[in-house]
mmCIF file of C-alpha atoms in Angstrom:
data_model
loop_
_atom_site.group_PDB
_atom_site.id
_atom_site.type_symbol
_atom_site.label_atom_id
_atom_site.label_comp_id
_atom_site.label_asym_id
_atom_site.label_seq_id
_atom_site.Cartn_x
_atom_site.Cartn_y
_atom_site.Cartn_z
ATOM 1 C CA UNK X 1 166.398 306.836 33.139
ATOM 2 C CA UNK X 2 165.155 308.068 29.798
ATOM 3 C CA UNK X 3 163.407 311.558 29.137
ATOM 4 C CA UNK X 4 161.104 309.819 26.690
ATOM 5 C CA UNK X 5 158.847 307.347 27.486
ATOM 6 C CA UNK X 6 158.338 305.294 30.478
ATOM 7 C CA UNK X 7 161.541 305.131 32.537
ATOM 8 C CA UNK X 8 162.558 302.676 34.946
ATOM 9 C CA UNK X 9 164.442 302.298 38.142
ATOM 10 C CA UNK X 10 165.628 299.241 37.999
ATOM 11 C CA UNK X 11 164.834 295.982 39.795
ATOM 12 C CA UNK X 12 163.545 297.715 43.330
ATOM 13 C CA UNK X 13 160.185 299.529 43.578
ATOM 14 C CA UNK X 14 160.141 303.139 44.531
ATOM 15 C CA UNK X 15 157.989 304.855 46.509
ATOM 16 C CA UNK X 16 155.091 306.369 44.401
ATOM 17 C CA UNK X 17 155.430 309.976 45.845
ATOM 18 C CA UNK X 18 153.806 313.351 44.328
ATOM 19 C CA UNK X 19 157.037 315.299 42.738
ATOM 20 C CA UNK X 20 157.543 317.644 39.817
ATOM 21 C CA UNK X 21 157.332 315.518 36.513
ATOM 22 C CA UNK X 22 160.645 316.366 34.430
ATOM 23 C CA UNK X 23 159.241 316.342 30.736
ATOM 24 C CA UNK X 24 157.589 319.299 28.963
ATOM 25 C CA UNK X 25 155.612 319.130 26.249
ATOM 26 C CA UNK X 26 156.571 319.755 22.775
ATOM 27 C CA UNK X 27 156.716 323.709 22.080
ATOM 28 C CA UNK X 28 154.251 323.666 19.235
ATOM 29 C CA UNK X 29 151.708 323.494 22.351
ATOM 30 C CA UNK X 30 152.058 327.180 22.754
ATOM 31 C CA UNK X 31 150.745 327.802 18.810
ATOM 32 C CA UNK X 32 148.007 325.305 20.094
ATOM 33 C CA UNK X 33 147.063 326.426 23.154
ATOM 34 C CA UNK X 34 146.928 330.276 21.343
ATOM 35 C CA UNK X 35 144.988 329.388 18.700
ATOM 36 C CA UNK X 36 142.058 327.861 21.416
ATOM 37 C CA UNK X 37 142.359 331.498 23.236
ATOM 38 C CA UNK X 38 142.325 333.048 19.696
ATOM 39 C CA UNK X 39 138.882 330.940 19.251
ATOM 40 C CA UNK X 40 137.425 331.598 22.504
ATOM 41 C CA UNK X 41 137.870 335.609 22.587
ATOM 42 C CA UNK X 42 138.068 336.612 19.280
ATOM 43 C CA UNK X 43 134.322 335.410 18.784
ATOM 44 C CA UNK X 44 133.575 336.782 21.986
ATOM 45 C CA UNK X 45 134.858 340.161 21.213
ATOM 46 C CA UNK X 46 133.724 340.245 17.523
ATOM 47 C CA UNK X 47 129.881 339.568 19.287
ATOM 48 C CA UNK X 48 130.045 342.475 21.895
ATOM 49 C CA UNK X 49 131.397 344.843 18.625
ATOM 50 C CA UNK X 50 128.529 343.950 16.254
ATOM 51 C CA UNK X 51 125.848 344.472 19.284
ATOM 52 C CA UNK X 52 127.807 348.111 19.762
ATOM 53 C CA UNK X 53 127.932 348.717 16.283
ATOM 54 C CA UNK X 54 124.008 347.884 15.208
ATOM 55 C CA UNK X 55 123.110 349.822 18.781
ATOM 56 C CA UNK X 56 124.676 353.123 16.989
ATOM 57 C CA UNK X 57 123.251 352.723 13.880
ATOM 58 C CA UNK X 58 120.006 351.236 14.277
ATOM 59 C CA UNK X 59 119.752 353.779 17.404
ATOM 60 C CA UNK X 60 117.255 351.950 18.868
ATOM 61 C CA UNK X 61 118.784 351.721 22.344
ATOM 62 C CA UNK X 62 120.668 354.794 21.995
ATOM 63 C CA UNK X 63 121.575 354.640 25.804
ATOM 64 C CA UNK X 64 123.632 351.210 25.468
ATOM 65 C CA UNK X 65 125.448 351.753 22.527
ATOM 66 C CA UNK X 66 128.668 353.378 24.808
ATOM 67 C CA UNK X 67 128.449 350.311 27.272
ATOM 68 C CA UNK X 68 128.555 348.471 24.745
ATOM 69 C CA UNK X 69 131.548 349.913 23.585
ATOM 70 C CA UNK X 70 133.043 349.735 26.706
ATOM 71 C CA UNK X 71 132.059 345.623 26.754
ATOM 72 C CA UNK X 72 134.326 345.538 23.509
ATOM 73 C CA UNK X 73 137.205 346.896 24.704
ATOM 74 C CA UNK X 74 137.148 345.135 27.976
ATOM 75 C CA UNK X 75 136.569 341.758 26.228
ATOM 76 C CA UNK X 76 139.686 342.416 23.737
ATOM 77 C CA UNK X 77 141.756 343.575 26.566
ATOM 78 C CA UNK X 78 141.321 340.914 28.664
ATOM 79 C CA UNK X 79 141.476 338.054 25.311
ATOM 80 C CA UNK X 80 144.603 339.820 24.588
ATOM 81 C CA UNK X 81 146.040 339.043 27.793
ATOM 82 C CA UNK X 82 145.029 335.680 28.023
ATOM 83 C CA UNK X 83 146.269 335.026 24.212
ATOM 84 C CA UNK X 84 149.707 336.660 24.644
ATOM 85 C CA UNK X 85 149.826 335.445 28.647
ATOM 86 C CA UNK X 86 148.399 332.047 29.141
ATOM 87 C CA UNK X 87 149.894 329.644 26.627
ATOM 88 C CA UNK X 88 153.567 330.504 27.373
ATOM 89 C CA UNK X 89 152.551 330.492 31.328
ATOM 90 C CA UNK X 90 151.043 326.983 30.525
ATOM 91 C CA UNK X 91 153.788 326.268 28.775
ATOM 92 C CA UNK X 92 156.030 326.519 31.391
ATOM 93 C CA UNK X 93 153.886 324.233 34.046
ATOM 94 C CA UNK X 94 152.909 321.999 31.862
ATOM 95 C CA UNK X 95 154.949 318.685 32.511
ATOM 96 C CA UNK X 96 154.820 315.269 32.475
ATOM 97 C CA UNK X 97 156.196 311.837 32.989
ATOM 98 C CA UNK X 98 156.204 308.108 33.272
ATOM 99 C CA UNK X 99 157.658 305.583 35.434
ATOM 100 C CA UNK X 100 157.675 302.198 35.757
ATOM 101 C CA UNK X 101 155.485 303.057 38.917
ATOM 102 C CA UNK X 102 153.133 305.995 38.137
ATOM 103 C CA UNK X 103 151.879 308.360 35.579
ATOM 104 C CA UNK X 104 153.053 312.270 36.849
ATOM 105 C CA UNK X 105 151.630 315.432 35.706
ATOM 106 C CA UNK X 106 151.991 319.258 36.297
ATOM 107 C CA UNK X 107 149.330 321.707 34.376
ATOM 108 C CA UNK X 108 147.419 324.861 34.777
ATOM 109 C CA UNK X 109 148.112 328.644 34.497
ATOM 110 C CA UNK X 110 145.934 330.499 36.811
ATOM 111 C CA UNK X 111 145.097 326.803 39.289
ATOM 112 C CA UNK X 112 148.345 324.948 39.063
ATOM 113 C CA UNK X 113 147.791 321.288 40.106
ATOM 114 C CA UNK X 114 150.124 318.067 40.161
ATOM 115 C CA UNK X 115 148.886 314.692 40.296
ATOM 116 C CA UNK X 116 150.260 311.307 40.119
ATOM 117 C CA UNK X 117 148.744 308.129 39.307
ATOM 118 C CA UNK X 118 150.243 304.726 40.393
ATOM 119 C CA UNK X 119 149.900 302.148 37.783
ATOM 120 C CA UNK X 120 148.023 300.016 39.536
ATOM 121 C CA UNK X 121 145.084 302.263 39.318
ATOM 122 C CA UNK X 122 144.827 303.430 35.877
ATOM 123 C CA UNK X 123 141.812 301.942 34.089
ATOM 124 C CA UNK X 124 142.544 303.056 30.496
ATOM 125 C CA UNK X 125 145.110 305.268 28.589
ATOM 126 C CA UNK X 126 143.455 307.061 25.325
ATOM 127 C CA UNK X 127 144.759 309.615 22.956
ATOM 128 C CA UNK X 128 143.041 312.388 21.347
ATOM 129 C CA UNK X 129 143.247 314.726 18.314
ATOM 130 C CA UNK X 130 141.062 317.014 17.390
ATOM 131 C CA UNK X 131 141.274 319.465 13.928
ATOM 132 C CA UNK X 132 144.081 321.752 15.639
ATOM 133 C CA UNK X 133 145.974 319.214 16.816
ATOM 134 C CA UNK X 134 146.163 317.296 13.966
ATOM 135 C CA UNK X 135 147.316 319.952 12.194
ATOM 136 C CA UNK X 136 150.196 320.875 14.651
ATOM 137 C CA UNK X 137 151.221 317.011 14.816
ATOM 138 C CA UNK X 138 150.027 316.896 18.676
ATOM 139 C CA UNK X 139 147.891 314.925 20.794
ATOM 140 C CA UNK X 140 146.212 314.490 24.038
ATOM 141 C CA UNK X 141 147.417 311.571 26.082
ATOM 142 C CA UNK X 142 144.467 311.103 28.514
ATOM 143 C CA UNK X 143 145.167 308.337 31.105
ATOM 144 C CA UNK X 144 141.687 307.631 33.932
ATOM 145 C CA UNK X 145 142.361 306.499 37.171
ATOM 146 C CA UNK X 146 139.734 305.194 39.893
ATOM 147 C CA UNK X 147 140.651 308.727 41.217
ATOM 148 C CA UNK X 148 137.488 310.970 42.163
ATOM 149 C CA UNK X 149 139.529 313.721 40.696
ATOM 150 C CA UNK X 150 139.485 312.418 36.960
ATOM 151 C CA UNK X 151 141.953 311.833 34.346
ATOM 152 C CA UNK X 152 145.066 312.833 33.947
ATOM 153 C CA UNK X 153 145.511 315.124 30.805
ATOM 154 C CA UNK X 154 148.750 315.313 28.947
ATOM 155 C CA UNK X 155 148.195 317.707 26.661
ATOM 156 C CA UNK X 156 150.694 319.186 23.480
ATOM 157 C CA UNK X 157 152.291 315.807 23.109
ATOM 158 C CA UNK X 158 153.916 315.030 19.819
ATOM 159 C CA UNK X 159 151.547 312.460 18.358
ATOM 160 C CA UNK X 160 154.168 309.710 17.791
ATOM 161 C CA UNK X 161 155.443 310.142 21.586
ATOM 162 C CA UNK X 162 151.355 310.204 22.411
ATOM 163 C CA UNK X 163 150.613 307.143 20.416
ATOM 164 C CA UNK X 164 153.750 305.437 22.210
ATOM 165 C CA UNK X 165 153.086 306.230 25.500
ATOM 166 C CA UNK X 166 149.278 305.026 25.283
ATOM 167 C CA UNK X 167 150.730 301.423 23.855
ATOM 168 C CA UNK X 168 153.674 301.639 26.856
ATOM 169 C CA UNK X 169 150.769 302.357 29.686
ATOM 170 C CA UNK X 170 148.644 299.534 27.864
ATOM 171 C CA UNK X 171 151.273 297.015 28.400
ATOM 172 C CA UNK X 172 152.301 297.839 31.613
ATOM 173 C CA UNK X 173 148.837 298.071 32.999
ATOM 174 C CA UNK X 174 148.385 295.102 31.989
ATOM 175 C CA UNK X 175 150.817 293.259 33.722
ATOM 176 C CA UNK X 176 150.179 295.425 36.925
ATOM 177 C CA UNK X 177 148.274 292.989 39.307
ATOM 178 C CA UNK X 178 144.686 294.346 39.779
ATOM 179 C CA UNK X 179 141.762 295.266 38.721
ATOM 180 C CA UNK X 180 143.030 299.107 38.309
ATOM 181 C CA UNK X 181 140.171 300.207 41.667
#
């Protein structure tokens, strides 16, 4: 077994069972995953100040400039909690690994789900990097099933293990029999 990677059982097939996956994701996912939050609320917050703000000086709806106050510091409270909270929560759910028989995942803070994918039904494996990612040397290693559910979604991979796991599922696919339905 590696921890890296697809890892194999050897010549028998195992049962393809829903389990915890045993790999996290590489720790620079936490500066990643704060940096979205930091994105998300800090806008968010910065919008309901400037409303507050002009309210009290234009004082043209002198009646909404304390709720709008109010709106502020609700909306940095509760961004602060989710930036300082959620990625180290996510951190510690988020999981993943491959088989020689299916694709296993664990991910979410607040909605916690595992899946697992057998081979035989993935479709296609993609990576993805966007501006933030790139810069922290991560990736997302998306692999789509015939599942109603979706894709899978590994993301905070180190883009070399990312880019190697997408070429592994390729060529493994690919000798699964079937059409991936």
């Amino acid at each position: 077994m590696s921890t890296q990677g697809i890892t194999h059982t050897g010549g028998a097939r195992t049962a393809v069972r829903l389990r915890p996956p045993r790999n996290r994701v590489a720790g620079r996912a936490i500066a990643l995953w704060t940096l979205r939050a930091l994105l998300l609320w800090g806008p968010a917050a910065g919008v309901a100040a400037a409303m507050a703000a002009a309210s009290g000086i234009t004082g043209l709806v002198p009646w909404a400039t304390g709720p709008l106050w109010a709106l502020t510091a609700a909306v940095g409270a509760l961004g602060l909690l989710v930036v300082l909270a959620m990625p180290q929560w996510r951190y510690r759910v988020h999981r993943w690994e491959v088989t020689g028989e299916a694709v296993y995942t664990s991910f979410g803070w607040l909605w916690q789900e595992w899946r697992v994918a057998p081979m035989a039904r993935i479709q296609t494996v993609d990576t993805e990097r966007g501006p933030l990612q790139r810069a922290l040397g991560l990736s997302t290693l998306t692999v789509t099933t015939a599942s109603a559910a979706g894709p899978l979604r590994v993301d905070g991979l180190e883009a070399d293990l990312a880019s190697d796991l997408a070429q592994q599922l390729t060529e493994v696919t690919q000798a699964v029999p079937g059409d991936g339905t």
